[in-house]
PDB file of C-alpha atoms in Angstrom:
ATOM      1  CA  MET I   1       5.943 -42.469  71.592  1.00 87.00           C
ATOM      2  CA  LEU I   2       9.438 -40.860  71.497  1.00 91.00           C
ATOM      3  CA  ILE I   3      11.143 -41.211  67.678  1.00 95.00           C
ATOM      4  CA  LEU I   4      14.308 -40.842  67.430  1.00 96.00           C
ATOM      5  CA  ALA I   5      15.197 -39.567  63.595  1.00 96.00           C
ATOM      6  CA  SER I   6      18.359 -41.074  63.527  1.00 91.00           C
ATOM      7  CA  LYS I   7      20.493 -44.052  62.341  1.00 88.00           C
ATOM      8  CA  SER I   8      23.552 -43.333  64.119  1.00 90.00           C
ATOM      9  CA  PRO I   9      24.318 -45.978  67.156  1.00 91.00           C
ATOM     10  CA  ARG I  10      25.701 -42.717  68.723  1.00 93.00           C
ATOM     11  CA  ARG I  11      22.959 -40.647  69.395  1.00 95.00           C
ATOM     12  CA  LYS I  12      20.751 -44.346  70.045  1.00 96.00           C
ATOM     13  CA  GLU I  13      22.957 -44.259  73.185  1.00 96.00           C
ATOM     14  CA  LEU I  14      23.159 -41.566  74.039  1.00 96.00           C
ATOM     15  CA  LEU I  15      19.116 -40.838  74.117  1.00 95.00           C
ATOM     16  CA  SER I  16      18.931 -43.934  76.086  1.00 94.00           C
ATOM     17  CA  LEU I  17      20.995 -42.049  79.149  1.00 93.00           C
ATOM     18  CA  ILE I  18      17.087 -39.785  78.932  1.00 92.00           C
ATOM     19  CA  THR I  19      14.895 -42.426  78.011  1.00 90.00           C
ATOM     20  CA  THR I  20      14.931 -45.986  76.726  1.00 88.00           C
ATOM     21  CA  ASP I  21      11.354 -45.866  76.023  1.00 89.00           C
ATOM     22  CA  PHE I  22      11.905 -44.771  72.097  1.00 93.00           C
ATOM     23  CA  GLU I  23      11.862 -46.161  68.517  1.00 94.00           C
ATOM     24  CA  ILE I  24      14.366 -45.456  66.046  1.00 95.00           C
ATOM     25  CA  LYS I  25      13.139 -44.353  62.676  1.00 94.00           C
ATOM     26  CA  SER I  26      14.378 -42.571  59.980  1.00 87.00           C
ATOM     27  CA  ALA I  27      13.230 -40.918  56.685  1.00 82.00           C
ATOM     28  CA  ASP I  28      15.731 -40.137  53.681  1.00 83.00           C
ATOM     29  CA  ALA I  29      16.475 -36.382  53.498  1.00 82.00           C
ATOM     30  CA  ASP I  30      18.339 -34.450  51.272  1.00 82.00           C
ATOM     31  CA  GLU I  31      21.247 -33.170  53.178  1.00 82.00           C
ATOM     32  CA  SER I  32      22.783 -30.455  50.504  1.00 84.00           C
ATOM     33  CA  LEU I  33      22.965 -27.305  52.295  1.00 87.00           C
ATOM     34  CA  PRO I  34      22.483 -23.910  51.040  1.00 86.00           C
ATOM     35  CA  GLU I  35      25.737 -21.850  49.817  1.00 87.00           C
ATOM     36  CA  ASN I  36      27.408 -19.379  52.253  1.00 88.00           C
ATOM     37  CA  ILE I  37      24.940 -21.107  55.356  1.00 94.00           C
ATOM     38  CA  THR I  38      26.463 -20.439  59.080  1.00 94.00           C
ATOM     39  CA  PRO I  39      27.305 -23.660  61.061  1.00 95.00           C
ATOM     40  CA  GLU I  40      24.817 -22.774  63.318  1.00 96.00           C
ATOM     41  CA  LYS I  41      22.166 -22.403  60.615  1.00 96.00           C
ATOM     42  CA  ALA I  42      23.028 -25.658  58.886  1.00 95.00           C
ATOM     43  CA  VAL I  43      22.495 -27.875  61.754  1.00 96.00           C
ATOM     44  CA  LEU I  44      19.331 -26.256  62.967  1.00 97.00           C
ATOM     45  CA  TYR I  45      18.156 -26.938  59.229  1.00 96.00           C
ATOM     46  CA  LEU I  46      19.640 -30.363  58.711  1.00 95.00           C
ATOM     47  CA  SER I  47      17.654 -31.299  62.531  1.00 96.00           C
ATOM     48  CA  LYS I  48      14.488 -30.121  60.858  1.00 96.00           C
ATOM     49  CA  ILE I  49      14.980 -31.702  57.752  1.00 95.00           C
ATOM     50  CA  LYS I  50      15.415 -35.167  59.461  1.00 95.00           C
ATOM     51  CA  ALA I  51      12.462 -34.465  61.892  1.00 96.00           C
ATOM     52  CA  GLU I  52       9.695 -33.230  59.902  1.00 95.00           C
ATOM     53  CA  PRO I  53       8.948 -36.260  57.349  1.00 95.00           C
ATOM     54  CA  LEU I  54       8.059 -38.320  60.830  1.00 95.00           C
ATOM     55  CA  LYS I  55       5.668 -35.661  62.262  1.00 94.00           C
ATOM     56  CA  ASN I  56       2.595 -36.809  63.104  1.00 92.00           C
ATOM     57  CA  ASN I  57      -0.179 -35.689  65.856  1.00 91.00           C
ATOM     58  CA  GLU I  58       0.953 -38.232  68.340  1.00 92.00           C
ATOM     59  CA  ASP I  59       4.572 -38.891  68.560  1.00 93.00           C
ATOM     60  CA  THR I  60       7.568 -36.828  69.855  1.00 93.00           C
ATOM     61  CA  VAL I  61       9.957 -36.636  67.106  1.00 96.00           C
ATOM     62  CA  ILE I  62      13.682 -35.799  67.544  1.00 97.00           C
ATOM     63  CA  GLY I  63      15.985 -35.347  64.680  1.00 97.00           C
ATOM     64  CA  ALA I  64      19.370 -34.236  64.995  1.00 96.00           C
ATOM     65  CA  ASP I  65      22.615 -33.539  63.090  1.00 94.00           C
ATOM     66  CA  THR I  66      26.087 -32.736  63.924  1.00 94.00           C
ATOM     67  CA  VAL I  67      28.915 -30.889  61.414  1.00 94.00           C
ATOM     68  CA  VAL I  68      32.567 -29.856  62.197  1.00 96.00           C
ATOM     69  CA  ALA I  69      33.660 -25.814  61.301  1.00 97.00           C
ATOM     70  CA  VAL I  70      37.155 -24.600  60.983  1.00 96.00           C
ATOM     71  CA  ASP I  71      38.321 -21.409  59.675  1.00 88.00           C
ATOM     72  CA  GLY I  72      34.277 -21.052  58.841  1.00 84.00           C
ATOM     73  CA  LYS I  73      34.398 -24.445  56.832  1.00 91.00           C
ATOM     74  CA  ILE I  74      32.132 -26.644  57.548  1.00 95.00           C
ATOM     75  CA  LEU I  75      33.322 -30.104  57.450  1.00 93.00           C
ATOM     76  CA  GLY I  76      30.748 -33.178  56.579  1.00 88.00           C
ATOM     77  CA  LYS I  77      31.713 -36.623  56.939  1.00 90.00           C
ATOM     78  CA  PRO I  78      34.235 -37.621  54.476  1.00 96.00           C
ATOM     79  CA  LYS I  79      33.987 -38.784  50.686  1.00 95.00           C
ATOM     80  CA  ASP I  80      37.150 -40.782  50.811  1.00 97.00           C
ATOM     81  CA  ARG I  81      40.293 -41.138  52.191  1.00 97.00           C
ATOM     82  CA  GLU I  82      41.942 -38.882  50.763  1.00 97.00           C
ATOM     83  CA  ASP I  83      39.133 -36.371  51.803  1.00 97.00           C
ATOM     84  CA  ALA I  84      39.466 -37.479  55.503  1.00 98.00           C
ATOM     85  CA  PHE I  85      43.323 -36.978  55.500  1.00 98.00           C
ATOM     86  CA  ASN I  86      42.763 -33.354  53.876  1.00 97.00           C
ATOM     87  CA  MET I  87      40.122 -32.712  56.978  1.00 97.00           C
ATOM     88  CA  LEU I  88      42.603 -33.961  59.732  1.00 98.00           C
ATOM     89  CA  LYS I  89      45.501 -32.297  57.974  1.00 97.00           C
ATOM     90  CA  LEU I  90      43.197 -29.200  58.105  1.00 97.00           C
ATOM     91  CA  LEU I  91      42.337 -29.764  61.910  1.00 98.00           C
ATOM     92  CA  SER I  92      45.747 -30.610  62.884  1.00 98.00           C
ATOM     93  CA  GLY I  93      47.005 -28.001  65.527  1.00 97.00           C
ATOM     94  CA  LYS I  94      44.059 -26.078  65.745  1.00 97.00           C
ATOM     95  CA  SER I  95      40.965 -25.060  67.738  1.00 97.00           C
ATOM     96  CA  HIS I  96      37.965 -26.033  65.612  1.00 98.00           C
ATOM     97  CA  SER I  97      34.034 -25.973  66.349  1.00 98.00           C
ATOM     98  CA  VAL I  98      31.508 -29.359  66.572  1.00 97.00           C
ATOM     99  CA  PHE I  99      28.183 -27.733  66.370  1.00 97.00           C
ATOM    100  CA  THR I 100      24.900 -30.157  66.648  1.00 97.00           C
ATOM    101  CA  GLY I 101      21.326 -28.833  65.780  1.00 97.00           C
ATOM    102  CA  VAL I 102      18.085 -30.912  67.462  1.00 98.00           C
ATOM    103  CA  THR I 103      14.615 -30.455  66.555  1.00 97.00           C
ATOM    104  CA  VAL I 104      11.734 -31.721  68.601  1.00 97.00           C
ATOM    105  CA  ILE I 105       8.443 -31.596  67.278  1.00 96.00           C
ATOM    106  CA  SER I 106       5.280 -32.962  69.413  1.00 92.00           C
ATOM    107  CA  PRO I 107       1.851 -32.321  69.862  1.00 90.00           C
ATOM    108  CA  LYS I 108       2.874 -30.165  72.596  1.00 84.00           C
ATOM    109  CA  GLY I 109       5.094 -27.716  70.863  1.00 87.00           C
ATOM    110  CA  GLU I 110       8.307 -27.569  68.673  1.00 93.00           C
ATOM    111  CA  LYS I 111      11.695 -26.299  69.433  1.00 95.00           C
ATOM    112  CA  SER I 112      15.043 -26.192  68.017  1.00 97.00           C
ATOM    113  CA  PHE I 113      18.111 -25.688  69.124  1.00 97.00           C
ATOM    114  CA  PHE I 114      22.043 -26.402  68.404  1.00 98.00           C
ATOM    115  CA  ALA I 115      25.223 -26.860  71.280  1.00 98.00           C
ATOM    116  CA  GLU I 116      28.638 -25.816  70.424  1.00 98.00           C
ATOM    117  CA  THR I 117      32.004 -27.078  71.468  1.00 98.00           C
ATOM    118  CA  LYS I 118      35.407 -26.232  71.041  1.00 98.00           C
ATOM    119  CA  VAL I 119      37.926 -28.976  70.497  1.00 98.00           C
ATOM    120  CA  LYS I 120      41.653 -28.482  69.877  1.00 98.00           C
ATOM    121  CA  PHE I 121      43.897 -30.896  68.177  1.00 98.00           C
ATOM    122  CA  PHE I 122      47.304 -31.672  68.944  1.00 98.00           C
ATOM    123  CA  ASP I 123      49.813 -30.840  65.959  1.00 98.00           C
ATOM    124  CA  LEU I 124      49.976 -33.844  63.655  1.00 98.00           C
ATOM    125  CA  SER I 125      52.565 -35.584  61.418  1.00 98.00           C
ATOM    126  CA  ASP I 126      51.106 -37.269  58.172  1.00 98.00           C
ATOM    127  CA  GLU I 127      52.352 -40.800  59.928  1.00 98.00           C
ATOM    128  CA  GLU I 128      49.388 -40.139  62.860  1.00 97.00           C
ATOM    129  CA  ILE I 129      46.919 -39.440  60.352  1.00 98.00           C
ATOM    130  CA  ASN I 130      47.278 -42.171  58.051  1.00 98.00           C
ATOM    131  CA  SER I 131      47.556 -44.307  60.883  1.00 97.00           C
ATOM    132  CA  TYR I 132      44.044 -42.801  62.350  1.00 98.00           C
ATOM    133  CA  ILE I 133      42.495 -43.225  58.581  1.00 98.00           C
ATOM    134  CA  GLU I 134      43.949 -46.911  58.874  1.00 97.00           C
ATOM    135  CA  THR I 135      41.479 -47.712  61.780  1.00 97.00           C
ATOM    136  CA  GLY I 136      38.392 -46.774  59.388  1.00 96.00           C
ATOM    137  CA  GLU I 137      36.870 -44.886  62.048  1.00 95.00           C
ATOM    138  CA  PRO I 138      37.072 -41.105  60.592  1.00 96.00           C
ATOM    139  CA  PHE I 139      34.376 -42.614  57.372  1.00 94.00           C
ATOM    140  CA  ASP I 140      31.217 -42.175  59.072  1.00 88.00           C
ATOM    141  CA  LYS I 141      31.708 -39.203  61.176  1.00 92.00           C
ATOM    142  CA  ALA I 142      31.802 -34.660  60.414  1.00 91.00           C
ATOM    143  CA  GLY I 143      35.092 -33.796  60.382  1.00 95.00           C
ATOM    144  CA  ALA I 144      36.438 -37.406  60.164  1.00 97.00           C
ATOM    145  CA  TYR I 145      36.941 -38.096  63.714  1.00 97.00           C
ATOM    146  CA  GLY I 146      35.187 -40.030  66.560  1.00 95.00           C
ATOM    147  CA  ILE I 147      35.981 -38.262  69.743  1.00 96.00           C
ATOM    148  CA  GLN I 148      34.745 -41.532  71.589  1.00 94.00           C
ATOM    149  CA  GLY I 149      36.673 -43.827  70.033  1.00 94.00           C
ATOM    150  CA  LYS I 150      40.502 -43.587  68.493  1.00 96.00           C
ATOM    151  CA  GLY I 151      40.125 -39.932  67.717  1.00 96.00           C
ATOM    152  CA  SER I 152      40.361 -39.260  71.391  1.00 97.00           C
ATOM    153  CA  LEU I 153      43.923 -39.533  70.790  1.00 97.00           C
ATOM    154  CA  LEU I 154      44.101 -36.837  68.437  1.00 97.00           C
ATOM    155  CA  VAL I 155      42.250 -34.444  70.777  1.00 98.00           C
ATOM    156  CA  GLU I 156      44.086 -31.742  73.068  1.00 98.00           C
ATOM    157  CA  GLU I 157      41.410 -30.297  74.874  1.00 98.00           C
ATOM    158  CA  ILE I 158      37.783 -29.667  74.632  1.00 98.00           C
ATOM    159  CA  GLN I 159      35.742 -26.716  75.980  1.00 98.00           C
ATOM    160  CA  GLY I 160      32.153 -27.548  76.155  1.00 97.00           C
ATOM    161  CA  ASP I 161      29.818 -30.430  75.951  1.00 97.00           C
ATOM    162  CA  TYR I 162      31.577 -33.823  75.188  1.00 97.00           C
ATOM    163  CA  PHE I 163      28.485 -35.660  74.001  1.00 97.00           C
ATOM    164  CA  ASN I 164      27.577 -32.621  71.687  1.00 97.00           C
ATOM    165  CA  VAL I 165      30.837 -34.132  69.712  1.00 97.00           C
ATOM    166  CA  VAL I 166      29.730 -37.852  70.142  1.00 95.00           C
ATOM    167  CA  GLY I 167      26.625 -36.037  68.330  1.00 94.00           C
ATOM    168  CA  LEU I 168      23.846 -34.917  70.985  1.00 97.00           C
ATOM    169  CA  PRO I 169      23.483 -32.578  73.638  1.00 98.00           C
ATOM    170  CA  VAL I 170      21.944 -34.995  76.285  1.00 96.00           C
ATOM    171  CA  SER I 171      21.736 -32.340  78.781  1.00 94.00           C
ATOM    172  CA  LEU I 172      20.618 -29.390  76.716  1.00 96.00           C
ATOM    173  CA  LEU I 173      17.865 -32.209  74.952  1.00 96.00           C
ATOM    174  CA  ASN I 174      16.811 -33.145  78.482  1.00 94.00           C
ATOM    175  CA  LYS I 175      16.480 -29.534  79.210  1.00 92.00           C
ATOM    176  CA  VAL I 176      13.986 -29.067  76.379  1.00 92.00           C
ATOM    177  CA  LEU I 177      11.910 -32.431  76.937  1.00 91.00           C
ATOM    178  CA  LYS I 178      11.027 -30.797  80.335  1.00 88.00           C
ATOM    179  CA  GLU I 179      10.384 -27.594  79.115  1.00 88.00           C
ATOM    180  CA  LEU I 180       7.679 -29.277  76.833  1.00 86.00           C
ATOM    181  CA  LYS I 181       6.479 -31.466  79.388  1.00 82.00           C
ATOM    182  CA  LEU I 182       6.917 -34.690  77.926  1.00 78.00           C
ATOM    183  CA  PRO I 183       6.582 -37.908  79.626  1.00 63.00           C
ATOM    184  CA  VAL I 184       9.590 -39.347  78.640  1.00 54.00           C
ATOM    185  CA  LEU I 185      12.024 -38.932  81.491  1.00 51.00           C
ATOM    186  CA  ARG I 186      12.702 -41.630  83.734  1.00 48.00           C
TER     187      ARG I 186
END
């Protein structure tokens, strides 16, 4: 059985592009990051701590986590409205990186990897930022925006895998599952 170790409805939807034969399970994990960790290492660390508690001798477990990084600073999910505003203000008019780390643990092997996508925002006025925050969309998303929703209106340019920004680098994950010779692909 394939297990997606995530409560994210976006990851569930994206994994269903590869296979519909999977279960959703998740374990509580302390997502505190070590100090001075790079975004690349952070998403690998987080994806692994999400997958490992569900590891067993029969199933394949997929853990994933996404962060936004700008000017070397990792942006997680905003704590409140002010935090969302500050994040969006920081991203305004700039390019930033979205990193998603994925860990696949199966009886046939284990592999962790990450993808990076560059995203550039338009210059945003305070009014535009506040209007977007009013939608409620920023609060459960890294970097305080969802590219698959109204957050798409903030984006001027994207370089790389769109699905990575949504929360799961589908084509790269599919390739890794094939490399591990897992029988989950349609």
